[in-house]
Amino acid sequence: MHVGVETAANRAREIRDLYEILERRINGKVWSLHELMLGFTNDVGTVGRLILANDGTWDIDGDVTAQLEHKLAESMWWVMTIADRLGIDIADAYATTMDDIADGLGGAVDSSAN
């Protein structure tokens, strides 16, 4: 699992490098951390509307499942891109966080079984 996240983070970095080439050509500079965060929050809002569409409470054109797949994957890309910009090893952070959560939930589950 850890290798999968690391591979995904490397691929995210490759894609970000391509975006940076375009940003330099178009804007003369790469996006700042703030601009990356705005892009991410915009996509999170889109995911929210797509979840509503999936539940039948928001009307959209097109295939909701395909759009959700795209936006959820893109949201993962944003997280990996922002982590990379901050110098955070997202694969290690993910593994450590999931271990911590599992340990906490394991204790809660064990104590509630009594």
Tab-separated table of N, CA and C in Angstrom:
chain	number	residue	atom	x	y	z
A	1	MET	N	0.821	-1.190	0.000
A	1	MET	CA	0.000	0.000	0.000
A	1	MET	C	0.868	1.259	0.000
A	2	HIS	N	1.870	1.305	0.827
A	2	HIS	CA	2.772	2.452	0.899
A	2	HIS	C	3.442	2.707	-0.447
A	3	VAL	N	3.838	1.657	-1.127
A	3	VAL	CA	4.470	1.800	-2.438
A	3	VAL	C	3.484	2.414	-3.418
A	4	GLY	N	2.211	2.049	-3.345
A	4	GLY	CA	1.197	2.611	-4.226
A	4	GLY	C	1.068	4.116	-4.053
A	5	VAL	N	1.063	4.586	-2.832
A	5	VAL	CA	0.962	6.017	-2.573
A	5	VAL	C	2.212	6.727	-3.081
A	6	GLU	N	3.353	6.127	-2.859
A	6	GLU	CA	4.610	6.723	-3.326
A	6	GLU	C	4.617	6.818	-4.853
A	7	THR	N	4.177	5.776	-5.516
A	7	THR	CA	4.098	5.783	-6.972
A	7	THR	C	3.136	6.867	-7.450
A	8	ALA	N	1.994	6.967	-6.799
A	8	ALA	CA	1.014	7.994	-7.157
A	8	ALA	C	1.585	9.397	-6.934
A	9	ALA	N	2.301	9.590	-5.843
A	9	ALA	CA	2.907	10.896	-5.564
A	9	ALA	C	3.948	11.253	-6.620
A	10	ASN	N	4.714	10.280	-7.058
A	10	ASN	CA	5.694	10.529	-8.123
A	10	ASN	C	5.012	10.908	-9.422
A	11	ARG	N	3.914	10.224	-9.746
A	11	ARG	CA	3.158	10.551	-10.963
A	11	ARG	C	2.545	11.943	-10.856
A	12	ALA	N	2.043	12.287	-9.676
A	12	ALA	CA	1.498	13.629	-9.449
A	12	ALA	C	2.563	14.691	-9.687
A	13	ARG	N	3.775	14.415	-9.243
A	13	ARG	CA	4.888	15.350	-9.439
A	13	ARG	C	5.204	15.506	-10.926
A	14	GLU	N	5.157	14.413	-11.677
A	14	GLU	CA	5.394	14.486	-13.123
A	14	GLU	C	4.356	15.377	-13.804
A	15	ILE	N	3.096	15.203	-13.426
A	15	ILE	CA	2.026	16.012	-14.006
A	15	ILE	C	2.189	17.474	-13.594
A	16	ARG	N	2.534	17.715	-12.347
A	16	ARG	CA	2.747	19.094	-11.875
A	16	ARG	C	3.868	19.751	-12.654
A	17	ASP	N	4.922	19.013	-12.955
A	17	ASP	CA	6.028	19.560	-13.745
A	17	ASP	C	5.542	20.041	-15.108
A	18	LEU	N	4.623	19.299	-15.724
A	18	LEU	CA	4.063	19.711	-17.016
A	18	LEU	C	3.238	20.986	-16.868
A	19	TYR	N	2.430	21.058	-15.817
A	19	TYR	CA	1.671	22.285	-15.565
A	19	TYR	C	2.601	23.483	-15.379
A	20	GLU	N	3.706	23.268	-14.680
A	20	GLU	CA	4.628	24.376	-14.424
A	20	GLU	C	5.235	24.917	-15.718
A	21	ILE	N	5.469	24.052	-16.680
A	21	ILE	CA	5.963	24.511	-17.980
A	21	ILE	C	4.943	25.460	-18.604
A	22	LEU	N	3.684	25.061	-18.596
A	22	LEU	CA	2.629	25.914	-19.153
A	22	LEU	C	2.468	27.210	-18.365
A	23	GLU	N	2.506	27.117	-17.045
A	23	GLU	CA	2.358	28.319	-16.215
A	23	GLU	C	3.470	29.324	-16.492
A	24	ARG	N	4.683	28.842	-16.639
A	24	ARG	CA	5.794	29.755	-16.958
A	24	ARG	C	5.580	30.415	-18.311
A	25	ARG	N	5.111	29.639	-19.290
A	25	ARG	CA	4.852	30.194	-20.621
A	25	ARG	C	3.735	31.236	-20.598
A	26	ILE	N	2.662	30.912	-19.884
A	26	ILE	CA	1.473	31.768	-19.903
A	26	ILE	C	1.582	32.925	-18.905
A	27	ASN	N	2.029	32.622	-17.694
A	27	ASN	CA	2.037	33.614	-16.612
A	27	ASN	C	3.415	34.156	-16.266
A	28	GLY	N	4.460	33.511	-16.778
A	28	GLY	CA	5.813	33.921	-16.435
A	28	GLY	C	6.266	33.420	-15.079
A	29	LYS	N	5.439	32.627	-14.418
A	29	LYS	CA	5.774	32.070	-13.097
A	29	LYS	C	4.864	30.878	-12.826
A	30	VAL	N	5.284	30.054	-11.860
A	30	VAL	CA	4.446	28.918	-11.467
A	30	VAL	C	3.473	29.371	-10.394
A	31	TRP	N	2.402	28.594	-10.254
A	31	TRP	CA	1.408	28.915	-9.244
A	31	TRP	C	2.010	28.880	-7.848
A	32	SER	N	1.573	29.803	-7.024
A	32	SER	CA	1.982	29.838	-5.621
A	32	SER	C	1.216	28.757	-4.854
A	33	LEU	N	1.627	28.542	-3.634
A	33	LEU	CA	0.922	27.603	-2.763
A	33	LEU	C	-0.537	28.033	-2.584
A	34	HIS	N	-0.751	29.333	-2.467
A	34	HIS	CA	-2.124	29.839	-2.326
A	34	HIS	C	-2.966	29.529	-3.563
A	35	GLU	N	-2.382	29.678	-4.732
A	35	GLU	CA	-3.107	29.372	-5.966
A	35	GLU	C	-3.408	27.878	-6.078
A	36	LEU	N	-2.455	27.055	-5.671
A	36	LEU	CA	-2.704	25.612	-5.650
A	36	LEU	C	-3.864	25.285	-4.720
A	37	MET	N	-3.879	25.911	-3.558
A	37	MET	CA	-4.945	25.651	-2.595
A	37	MET	C	-6.291	26.093	-3.137
A	38	LEU	N	-6.342	27.215	-3.837
A	38	LEU	CA	-7.599	27.660	-4.444
A	38	LEU	C	-8.087	26.673	-5.498
A	39	GLY	N	-7.170	26.147	-6.296
A	39	GLY	CA	-7.544	25.126	-7.278
A	39	GLY	C	-8.121	23.902	-6.596
A	40	PHE	N	-7.490	23.483	-5.517
A	40	PHE	CA	-7.956	22.318	-4.766
A	40	PHE	C	-9.346	22.562	-4.187
A	41	THR	N	-9.538	23.713	-3.547
A	41	THR	CA	-10.840	23.971	-2.927
A	41	THR	C	-11.945	24.074	-3.981
A	42	ASN	N	-11.619	24.586	-5.150
A	42	ASN	CA	-12.599	24.622	-6.234
A	42	ASN	C	-13.030	23.201	-6.604
A	43	ASP	N	-12.068	22.302	-6.728
A	43	ASP	CA	-12.400	20.922	-7.070
A	43	ASP	C	-13.145	20.210	-5.943
A	44	VAL	N	-12.833	20.531	-4.699
A	44	VAL	CA	-13.570	19.945	-3.573
A	44	VAL	C	-15.032	20.375	-3.635
A	45	GLY	N	-15.277	21.632	-3.988
A	45	GLY	CA	-16.653	22.090	-4.159
A	45	GLY	C	-17.366	21.322	-5.262
A	46	THR	N	-16.642	21.052	-6.342
A	46	THR	CA	-17.224	20.268	-7.436
A	46	THR	C	-17.546	18.853	-6.974
A	47	VAL	N	-16.660	18.256	-6.181
A	47	VAL	CA	-16.935	16.918	-5.631
A	47	VAL	C	-18.216	16.961	-4.801
A	48	GLY	N	-18.381	18.003	-4.010
A	48	GLY	CA	-19.592	18.124	-3.203
A	48	GLY	C	-20.848	18.159	-4.061
A	49	ARG	N	-20.815	18.936	-5.135
A	49	ARG	CA	-21.979	18.993	-6.030
A	49	ARG	C	-22.196	17.650	-6.720
A	50	LEU	N	-21.127	16.968	-7.064
A	50	LEU	CA	-21.266	15.658	-7.703
A	50	LEU	C	-21.832	14.615	-6.735
A	51	ILE	N	-21.483	14.719	-5.463
A	51	ILE	CA	-22.065	13.823	-4.457
A	51	ILE	C	-23.574	14.085	-4.363
A	52	LEU	N	-23.951	15.352	-4.387
A	52	LEU	CA	-25.377	15.683	-4.394
A	52	LEU	C	-26.058	15.114	-5.634
A	53	ALA	N	-25.406	15.239	-6.782
A	53	ALA	CA	-25.961	14.681	-8.021
A	53	ALA	C	-26.084	13.167	-7.918
A	54	ASN	N	-25.081	12.542	-7.333
A	54	ASN	CA	-25.122	11.092	-7.140
A	54	ASN	C	-26.321	10.691	-6.281
A	55	ASP	N	-26.645	11.530	-5.303
A	55	ASP	CA	-27.773	11.255	-4.411
A	55	ASP	C	-29.111	11.715	-4.998
A	56	GLY	N	-29.062	12.358	-6.171
A	56	GLY	CA	-30.286	12.787	-6.833
A	56	GLY	C	-30.821	14.131	-6.390
A	57	THR	N	-30.023	14.911	-5.652
A	57	THR	CA	-30.501	16.203	-5.164
A	57	THR	C	-29.877	17.399	-5.883
A	58	TRP	N	-29.066	17.149	-6.895
A	58	TRP	CA	-28.444	18.219	-7.681
A	58	TRP	C	-28.392	17.730	-9.112
A	59	ASP	N	-28.897	18.533	-10.023
A	59	ASP	CA	-28.954	18.126	-11.424
A	59	ASP	C	-27.680	18.544	-12.155
A	60	ILE	N	-27.061	17.606	-12.848
A	60	ILE	CA	-25.905	17.916	-13.681
A	60	ILE	C	-26.053	17.201	-15.011
A	61	ASP	N	-25.305	17.680	-15.989
A	61	ASP	CA	-25.255	17.016	-17.286
A	61	ASP	C	-24.149	15.971	-17.270
A	62	GLY	N	-24.382	14.869	-17.934
A	62	GLY	CA	-23.334	13.875	-18.104
A	62	GLY	C	-23.378	12.764	-17.079
A	63	ASP	N	-22.353	11.953	-17.140
A	63	ASP	CA	-22.209	10.759	-16.322
A	63	ASP	C	-21.643	11.128	-14.948
A	64	VAL	N	-22.468	11.069	-13.934
A	64	VAL	CA	-22.059	11.456	-12.581
A	64	VAL	C	-20.898	10.596	-12.095
A	65	THR	N	-20.976	9.297	-12.298
A	65	THR	CA	-19.917	8.404	-11.814
A	65	THR	C	-18.583	8.731	-12.478
A	66	ALA	N	-18.591	8.936	-13.777
A	66	ALA	CA	-17.347	9.269	-14.485
A	66	ALA	C	-16.784	10.593	-13.983
A	67	GLN	N	-17.658	11.567	-13.749
A	67	GLN	CA	-17.191	12.862	-13.254
A	67	GLN	C	-16.653	12.750	-11.828
A	68	LEU	N	-17.303	11.937	-10.993
A	68	LEU	CA	-16.795	11.714	-9.641
A	68	LEU	C	-15.432	11.036	-9.660
A	69	GLU	N	-15.288	10.026	-10.504
A	69	GLU	CA	-13.990	9.349	-10.618
A	69	GLU	C	-12.904	10.348	-10.968
A	70	HIS	N	-13.192	11.206	-11.934
A	70	HIS	CA	-12.209	12.193	-12.384
A	70	HIS	C	-11.879	13.189	-11.269
A	71	LYS	N	-12.900	13.766	-10.658
A	71	LYS	CA	-12.670	14.804	-9.648
A	71	LYS	C	-12.058	14.248	-8.368
A	72	LEU	N	-12.435	13.028	-7.975
A	72	LEU	CA	-11.801	12.432	-6.797
A	72	LEU	C	-10.328	12.147	-7.057
A	73	ALA	N	-10.024	11.628	-8.244
A	73	ALA	CA	-8.617	11.387	-8.587
A	73	ALA	C	-7.854	12.701	-8.662
A	74	GLU	N	-8.487	13.710	-9.251
A	74	GLU	CA	-7.839	15.016	-9.345
A	74	GLU	C	-7.615	15.617	-7.957
A	75	SER	N	-8.559	15.382	-7.043
A	75	SER	CA	-8.390	15.873	-5.674
A	75	SER	C	-7.201	15.206	-4.990
A	76	MET	N	-7.008	13.924	-5.252
A	76	MET	CA	-5.818	13.241	-4.727
A	76	MET	C	-4.559	13.890	-5.287
A	77	TRP	N	-4.610	14.243	-6.576
A	77	TRP	CA	-3.459	14.903	-7.204
A	77	TRP	C	-3.154	16.225	-6.512
A	78	TRP	N	-4.195	17.019	-6.236
A	78	TRP	CA	-3.985	18.286	-5.542
A	78	TRP	C	-3.322	18.062	-4.182
A	79	VAL	N	-3.819	17.091	-3.413
A	79	VAL	CA	-3.255	16.821	-2.085
A	79	VAL	C	-1.777	16.449	-2.211
A	80	MET	N	-1.470	15.589	-3.158
A	80	MET	CA	-0.077	15.172	-3.347
A	80	MET	C	0.790	16.336	-3.820
A	81	THR	N	0.253	17.171	-4.661
A	81	THR	CA	0.982	18.336	-5.169
A	81	THR	C	1.254	19.336	-4.051
A	82	ILE	N	0.241	19.601	-3.242
A	82	ILE	CA	0.416	20.540	-2.131
A	82	ILE	C	1.391	19.969	-1.104
A	83	ALA	N	1.284	18.692	-0.806
A	83	ALA	CA	2.227	18.064	0.129
A	83	ALA	C	3.650	18.189	-0.395
A	84	ASP	N	3.830	17.926	-1.677
A	84	ASP	CA	5.160	18.028	-2.284
A	84	ASP	C	5.704	19.447	-2.162
A	85	ARG	N	4.864	20.433	-2.434
A	85	ARG	CA	5.295	21.838	-2.333
A	85	ARG	C	5.707	22.182	-0.911
A	86	LEU	N	5.040	21.557	0.076
A	86	LEU	CA	5.355	21.811	1.483
A	86	LEU	C	6.510	20.959	2.004
A	87	GLY	N	7.026	20.070	1.154
A	87	GLY	CA	8.121	19.204	1.578
A	87	GLY	C	7.668	18.055	2.462
A	88	ILE	N	6.400	17.680	2.348
A	88	ILE	CA	5.850	16.577	3.140
A	88	ILE	C	5.873	15.308	2.303
A	89	ASP	N	6.427	14.254	2.857
A	89	ASP	CA	6.404	12.946	2.196
A	89	ASP	C	5.025	12.349	2.454
A	90	ILE	N	4.131	12.495	1.480
A	90	ILE	CA	2.739	12.107	1.677
A	90	ILE	C	2.587	10.599	1.869
A	91	ALA	N	3.451	9.807	1.249
A	91	ALA	CA	3.371	8.349	1.435
A	91	ALA	C	3.655	7.991	2.888
A	92	ASP	N	4.698	8.572	3.460
A	92	ASP	CA	5.007	8.318	4.874
A	92	ASP	C	3.924	8.889	5.781
A	93	ALA	N	3.469	10.100	5.472
A	93	ALA	CA	2.429	10.725	6.295
A	93	ALA	C	1.154	9.901	6.270
A	94	TYR	N	0.791	9.397	5.106
A	94	TYR	CA	-0.409	8.574	4.989
A	94	TYR	C	-0.274	7.290	5.806
A	95	ALA	N	0.839	6.601	5.625
A	95	ALA	CA	1.039	5.338	6.349
A	95	ALA	C	1.019	5.561	7.857
A	96	THR	N	1.713	6.579	8.327
A	96	THR	CA	1.755	6.878	9.758
A	96	THR	C	0.377	7.252	10.288
A	97	THR	N	-0.328	8.088	9.541
A	97	THR	CA	-1.659	8.522	9.973
A	97	THR	C	-2.637	7.357	10.024
A	98	MET	N	-2.615	6.504	9.016
A	98	MET	CA	-3.525	5.362	9.007
A	98	MET	C	-3.205	4.404	10.150
A	99	ASP	N	-1.913	4.212	10.464
A	99	ASP	CA	-1.531	3.382	11.606
A	99	ASP	C	-2.053	3.974	12.907
A	100	ASP	N	-1.894	5.292	13.062
A	100	ASP	CA	-2.372	5.958	14.276
A	100	ASP	C	-3.884	5.824	14.421
A	101	ILE	N	-4.597	6.044	13.306
A	101	ILE	CA	-6.059	5.930	13.342
A	101	ILE	C	-6.478	4.494	13.657
A	102	ALA	N	-5.820	3.531	13.010
A	102	ALA	CA	-6.154	2.118	13.255
A	102	ALA	C	-5.916	1.753	14.706
A	103	ASP	N	-4.804	2.220	15.267
A	103	ASP	CA	-4.520	1.938	16.679
A	103	ASP	C	-5.608	2.516	17.566
A	104	GLY	N	-6.009	3.750	17.313
A	104	GLY	CA	-7.052	4.386	18.118
A	104	GLY	C	-8.389	3.694	17.965
A	105	LEU	N	-8.742	3.340	16.734
A	105	LEU	CA	-10.013	2.657	16.493
A	105	LEU	C	-9.986	1.242	17.074
A	106	GLY	N	-8.847	0.597	16.975
A	106	GLY	CA	-8.725	-0.750	17.543
A	106	GLY	C	-8.992	-0.742	19.026
A	107	GLY	N	-8.440	0.243	19.718
A	107	GLY	CA	-8.693	0.359	21.152
A	107	GLY	C	-10.150	0.658	21.447
A	108	ALA	N	-10.771	1.524	20.647
A	108	ALA	CA	-12.167	1.866	20.852
A	108	ALA	C	-13.071	0.677	20.563
A	109	VAL	N	-12.766	-0.057	19.529
A	109	VAL	CA	-13.571	-1.229	19.170
A	109	VAL	C	-13.436	-2.301	20.219
A	110	ASP	N	-12.204	-2.543	20.676
A	110	ASP	CA	-11.972	-3.557	21.713
A	110	ASP	C	-12.699	-3.206	23.007
A	111	SER	N	-12.669	-1.927	23.406
A	111	SER	CA	-13.289	-1.549	24.672
A	111	SER	C	-14.812	-1.556	24.562
A	112	SER	N	-15.359	-1.329	23.378
A	112	SER	CA	-16.823	-1.345	23.234
A	112	SER	C	-17.372	-2.764	23.139
A	113	ALA	N	-16.506	-3.747	22.900
A	113	ALA	CA	-16.941	-5.147	22.797
A	113	ALA	C	-17.209	-5.728	24.185
A	114	ASN	N	-16.718	-5.072	25.210
A	114	ASN	CA	-16.894	-5.594	26.582
A	114	ASN	C	-18.221	-5.280	27.134
